[in-house]
Amino acid sequence: MSGMIPIKTDSEIDKMKVACQITASILDAVGEIVKPGVTTEHINTFVHNMILENGATPATLNYHGYPKSVCTSVNEVVCHGIPSEYHSLKEGDIINIDVTSIKDGYFGDASRMYLVGGEGAVSAEALELVQHTKNALNAAIDIVRDGAHVGDIGAAIQEYIASTGKRYGIVKEYTGHGIGTQFHEPPQVLHIGRKGSGPKLKSGMTFTIEPMINLGTEKTVLSKMDGWTVRTADNKLSAQWEHTILVTDTGAEKLTQSLNGQDY
Ligand code: MF3
Ligand code: CO
Ligand code: CO
């Protein structure tokens, strides 16, 4: 993740847009099937098939041995939850669904939170956590422009989370990342930081921002059982939202913006 940060040409950016829009359209569609009783394996099958229908490839499948085409991270799972036919969603669960499509050699990576059974089904503290995490991502995207620094992104997230007055934990071990012809390129995008620190952002850079915010401790535990599933150390809830972003002269473009006219 260290080294030169690639600047994409216009034709590369066009390809990034196609991959990212496939990912966004899948995240739009998968919302329709997230319901109590549905297994995370069913979500995997749905996402896998939709990626293939778009002439794309699921980036996570066999990535360093990861066995599935999507990550499904429920409740206290922070990230990298593995879909399973034995795991049915329950009313009131919160789930992060993280999709990465490869199209024409370019990667599009995004994730969103879904409320199982709808807004009325989840606890007030869960709903707030999900909202605040989305707001934290948007606060970070708002400061991105040519000339800003990578450290400004983490600083914006920290500042927003502090402004909520909640004692949330910001996960440190997993970060955003440059993305393009590789899943994970430089720069590493920390979700904490100091204004003015880190490499300067330049128009044409593409990277993800993907804060993971915990209701309790920031500490996480990696499953010894499967080597992938990351949980909060206190088993309290965790939320995450992720976009692939393009730096422009005046700001940032959310390449994985919903195509449904939603505000994500
Ligand atoms: N999509 C994840 C990210 O945002 C990476 C998942 S890698 C996997 O960076 F192997 F766990 F699928
Ligand atoms: Co992702
Ligand atoms: Co990512």
mmCIF file of C-alpha atoms and ligand atoms in Angstrom, residues 109 177 184 208 210 242, ligand 3:
data_model
loop_
_atom_site.group_PDB
_atom_site.id
_atom_site.type_symbol
_atom_site.label_atom_id
_atom_site.label_comp_id
_atom_site.label_asym_id
_atom_site.label_seq_id
_atom_site.Cartn_x
_atom_site.Cartn_y
_atom_site.Cartn_z
ATOM 1 C CA ASP A 109 -15.774 -1.327 -4.079
ATOM 2 C CA HIS A 177 -7.366 2.120 0.177
ATOM 3 C CA HIS A 184 -5.825 -2.383 -2.754
ATOM 4 C CA THR A 208 -12.156 4.153 -0.886
ATOM 5 C CA GLU A 210 -14.895 3.003 4.622
ATOM 6 C CA GLU A 242 -17.955 2.565 2.007
HETATM 7 CO CO CO B 3 -12.606 -1.287 0.390
#
